[in-house]
GROMACS .gro file of C-alpha atoms in nm:
model
  193
    1MET     CA    1  -4.942   3.023   4.794
    2THR     CA    2  -4.757   2.737   4.627
    3LEU     CA    3  -4.434   2.590   4.760
    4VAL     CA    4  -4.211   2.371   4.544
    5ASN     CA    5  -3.934   2.158   4.699
    6ALA     CA    6  -3.679   1.956   4.504
    7ARG     CA    7  -3.392   1.762   4.657
    8ALA     CA    8  -3.136   1.497   4.579
    9GLY     CA    9  -2.887   1.304   4.791
   10TRP     CA   10  -2.569   1.111   4.715
   11ARG     CA   11  -2.364   0.860   4.912
   12ASN     CA   12  -2.134   0.628   4.721
   13ASP     CA   13  -2.346   0.545   4.415
   14VAL     CA   14  -2.688   0.556   4.586
   15THR     CA   15  -2.901   0.854   4.495
   16TYR     CA   16  -3.238   0.967   4.612
   17ARG     CA   17  -3.459   1.218   4.431
   18HIS     CA   18  -3.754   1.401   4.582
   19ILE     CA   19  -3.999   1.654   4.437
   20GLN     CA   20  -4.294   1.806   4.621
   21GLY     CA   21  -4.556   2.069   4.554
   22VAL     CA   22  -4.772   2.220   4.828
   23HIS     CA   23  -5.063   2.456   4.759
   24SER     CA   24  -5.225   2.641   5.046
   25ARG     CA   25  -5.489   2.906   5.090
   26GLY     CA   26  -5.517   3.078   5.425
   27ARG     CA   27  -5.477   2.817   5.697
   28TRP     CA   28  -5.566   2.523   5.470
   29VAL     CA   29  -5.315   2.308   5.286
   30LEU     CA   30  -5.535   2.219   4.990
   31LEU     CA   31  -5.285   1.989   4.818
   32ASP     CA   32  -4.954   1.829   4.907
   33ALA     CA   33  -4.832   1.598   4.629
   34GLY     CA   34  -4.493   1.449   4.559
   35TYR     CA   35  -4.260   1.175   4.441
   36ILE     CA   36  -3.950   1.010   4.585
   37ASP     CA   37  -3.720   0.735   4.462
   38PHE     CA   38  -3.400   0.586   4.598
   39GLY     CA   39  -3.194   0.561   4.283
   40ASP     CA   40  -3.218   0.316   3.996
   41ALA     CA   41  -3.047   0.039   4.193
   42ALA     CA   42  -3.312   0.041   4.467
   43GLY     CA   43  -3.610   0.012   4.233
   44TYR     CA   44  -3.843   0.158   4.499
   45ARG     CA   45  -4.057   0.466   4.437
   46GLU     CA   46  -4.342   0.645   4.609
   47LEU     CA   47  -4.611   0.891   4.508
   48TRP     CA   48  -4.814   1.073   4.771
   49VAL     CA   49  -5.106   1.313   4.789
   50GLY     CA   50  -5.286   1.475   5.079
   51ALA     CA   51  -5.405   1.790   5.252
   52GLY     CA   52  -5.385   1.953   5.592
   53HIS     CA   53  -5.428   2.252   5.816
   54VAL     CA   54  -5.211   2.519   5.977
   55LEU     CA   55  -5.288   2.464   6.345
   56HIS     CA   56  -5.089   2.765   6.463
   57ALA     CA   57  -4.924   3.055   6.280
   58SER     CA   58  -4.750   3.358   6.430
   59ASP     CA   59  -4.429   3.553   6.382
   60ARG     CA   60  -4.260   3.322   6.634
   61ALA     CA   61  -4.405   2.977   6.555
   62LEU     CA   62  -4.576   2.765   6.290
   63PHE     CA   63  -4.736   2.423   6.335
   64VAL     CA   64  -4.880   2.234   6.035
   65ALA     CA   65  -5.044   1.890   6.035
   66GLU     CA   66  -5.129   1.695   5.719
   67GLY     CA   67  -5.274   1.360   5.625
   68LEU     CA   68  -5.114   1.200   5.320
   69VAL     CA   69  -5.173   0.876   5.131
   70ALA     CA   70  -4.858   0.723   4.979
   71GLN     CA   71  -4.841   0.449   4.716
   72ALA     CA   72  -4.523   0.248   4.658
   73PHE     CA   73  -4.432   0.112   4.314
   74GLY     CA   74  -4.132  -0.016   4.122
   75PRO     CA   75  -3.955  -0.356   4.101
   76LYS     CA   76  -3.857  -0.359   4.472
   77ALA     CA   77  -4.200  -0.241   4.596
   78ARG     CA   78  -4.482  -0.476   4.692
   79GLY     CA   79  -4.760  -0.230   4.608
   80GLU     CA   80  -4.762  -0.090   4.963
   81THR     CA   81  -5.019   0.176   5.049
   82TYR     CA   82  -4.966   0.399   5.352
   83LEU     CA   83  -5.147   0.664   5.549
   84GLN     CA   84  -4.889   0.927   5.647
   85PRO     CA   85  -4.960   1.166   5.931
   86TRP     CA   86  -4.711   1.449   5.861
   87PHE     CA   87  -4.610   1.735   6.096
   88LEU     CA   88  -4.401   2.050   6.060
   89PHE     CA   89  -4.302   2.269   6.354
   90TRP     CA   90  -4.103   2.589   6.305
   91CYS     CA   91  -4.014   2.845   6.569
   92ARG     CA   92  -3.799   3.154   6.610
   93LEU     CA   93  -3.565   3.106   6.905
   94GLY     CA   94  -3.412   3.453   6.891
   95GLU     CA   95  -3.355   3.743   6.655
   96ARG     CA   96  -3.136   3.532   6.422
   97LEU     CA   97  -3.195   3.178   6.545
   98GLU     CA   98  -3.472   2.948   6.420
   99SER     CA   99  -3.563   2.581   6.447
  100GLU     CA  100  -3.752   2.349   6.213
  101THR     CA  101  -3.870   1.991   6.265
  102VAL     CA  102  -4.052   1.762   6.018
  103TYR     CA  103  -4.177   1.423   6.136
  104LEU     CA  104  -4.396   1.165   5.961
  105VAL     CA  105  -4.523   0.812   6.019
  106TYR     CA  106  -4.588   0.541   5.759
  107VAL     CA  107  -4.903   0.357   5.873
  108PRO     CA  108  -4.967   0.053   5.646
  109LEU     CA  109  -5.314   0.037   5.492
  110ASP     CA  110  -5.256  -0.315   5.359
  111GLY     CA  111  -5.060  -0.628   5.448
  112ALA     CA  112  -4.768  -0.534   5.222
  113GLY     CA  113  -4.641  -0.233   5.419
  114THR     CA  114  -4.424  -0.192   5.729
  115ARG     CA  115  -4.477   0.079   5.991
  116GLN     CA  116  -4.203   0.341   5.976
  117HIS     CA  117  -4.119   0.657   6.170
  118VAL     CA  118  -3.922   0.928   5.988
  119LEU     CA  119  -3.762   1.232   6.147
  120ASP     CA  120  -3.695   1.405   5.816
  121ARG     CA  121  -3.512   1.685   5.994
  122SER     CA  122  -3.485   1.867   6.322
  123LYS     CA  123  -3.246   2.155   6.280
  124VAL     CA  124  -3.141   2.486   6.429
  125GLU     CA  125  -3.013   2.759   6.196
  126LEU     CA  126  -2.840   3.091   6.246
  127ASP     CA  127  -2.969   3.350   5.996
  128LEU     CA  128  -2.683   3.568   5.873
  129GLY     CA  129  -2.884   3.764   5.618
  130ARG     CA  130  -2.819   3.614   5.276
  131PHE     CA  131  -2.686   3.291   5.432
  132LYS     CA  132  -2.801   3.050   5.703
  133LEU     CA  133  -2.577   2.802   5.886
  134GLY     CA  134  -2.708   2.520   6.097
  135ALA     CA  135  -2.690   2.176   6.247
  136GLY     CA  136  -2.953   1.914   6.294
  137TYR     CA  137  -3.056   1.558   6.336
  138ALA     CA  138  -3.239   1.313   6.108
  139GLY     CA  139  -3.335   0.949   6.144
  140PHE     CA  140  -3.585   0.672   6.085
  141ARG     CA  141  -3.716   0.351   6.233
  142PHE     CA  142  -3.829   0.070   5.999
  143GLY     CA  143  -4.065  -0.179   6.165
  144GLY     CA  144  -3.924  -0.304   6.493
  145ALA     CA  145  -3.562  -0.229   6.402
  146PRO     CA  146  -3.365   0.019   6.613
  147TRP     CA  147  -3.366   0.389   6.522
  148GLN     CA  148  -3.103   0.482   6.264
  149HIS     CA  149  -3.010   0.843   6.317
  150ARG     CA  150  -2.724   1.084   6.260
  151PRO     CA  151  -2.651   1.455   6.300
  152PHE     CA  152  -2.593   1.677   5.996
  153LEU     CA  153  -2.453   2.019   5.907
  154THR     CA  154  -2.633   2.253   5.672
  155GLY     CA  155  -2.576   2.579   5.488
  156THR     CA  156  -2.838   2.774   5.295
  157VAL     CA  157  -2.805   3.049   5.036
  158LYS     CA  158  -3.112   3.273   5.003
  159LEU     CA  159  -3.181   3.354   4.639
  160GLY     CA  160  -3.444   3.623   4.695
  161GLY     CA  161  -3.755   3.565   4.484
  162ALA     CA  162  -3.583   3.265   4.322
  163GLY     CA  163  -3.601   3.062   4.645
  164ALA     CA  164  -3.331   2.906   4.861
  165LEU     CA  165  -3.059   2.648   4.802
  166GLU     CA  166  -2.956   2.431   5.098
  167LEU     CA  167  -2.656   2.196   5.119
  168TRP     CA  168  -2.632   1.913   5.376
  169ALA     CA  169  -2.348   1.691   5.489
  170GLN     CA  170  -2.429   1.388   5.703
  171ARG     CA  171  -2.217   1.090   5.809
  172LEU     CA  172  -2.416   0.767   5.766
  173PRO     CA  173  -2.333   0.407   5.859
  174ASP     CA  174  -2.195   0.194   5.575
  175PRO     CA  175  -2.156  -0.184   5.609
  176GLY     CA  176  -1.840  -0.189   5.394
  177SER     CA  177  -1.640   0.101   5.539
  178GLY     CA  178  -1.803   0.183   5.872
  179SER     CA  179  -1.940   0.520   5.761
  180VAL     CA  180  -1.983   0.736   5.455
  181ILE     CA  181  -2.070   1.103   5.398
  182GLN     CA  182  -2.407   1.169   5.237
  183ALA     CA  183  -2.441   1.501   5.055
  184GLN     CA  184  -2.780   1.652   4.988
  185VAL     CA  185  -2.894   1.948   4.782
  186ARG     CA  186  -3.235   2.095   4.867
  187TYR     CA  187  -3.401   2.372   4.667
  188SER     CA  188  -3.726   2.542   4.760
  189VAL     CA  189  -3.922   2.829   4.614
  190THR     CA  190  -4.249   2.988   4.722
  191LEU     CA  191  -4.483   3.128   4.457
  192THR     CA  192  -4.753   3.370   4.568
  193HIS     CA  193  -5.075   3.421   4.373
   0.00000   0.00000   0.00000
């Protein structure tokens, strides 16, 4: 099975772009590779590659652990190299209610990097058939700085064999105006072999 994720986010004029491909066979994640940047103004980009294992899989829960290696590049990067332990936990809370959490850690492999914790998402969604509605929480901690975190709202349209399209809205802190809404579009499709 191959999973492809693409996403983009906007707040003011800052954009982030993310693309990821995951290939698995049975309980093994044979390849997880991807790219992220934070808009042209930031000048910071990352490539990562890794593999992992499905530690638990049932109709009610899924737990996946991966080990990734990420390399930073671009004008604002210092050539940082990171080991990234990555975890996904999904569970069905009821007939129509499900939860998903993705958490990763940036562990520097050289003197250029800074330890980071990233709660990519922890969300609960109500499945209404063709649509899902939900709310969640996302945040990060860079070095010794305090956690920066905010709730978000999400809506997903299931596109059948063509995947799923998810829209996020999240209020983020902004030094100039106090806060700003970040919009995200996330698309995923699963290809079976």
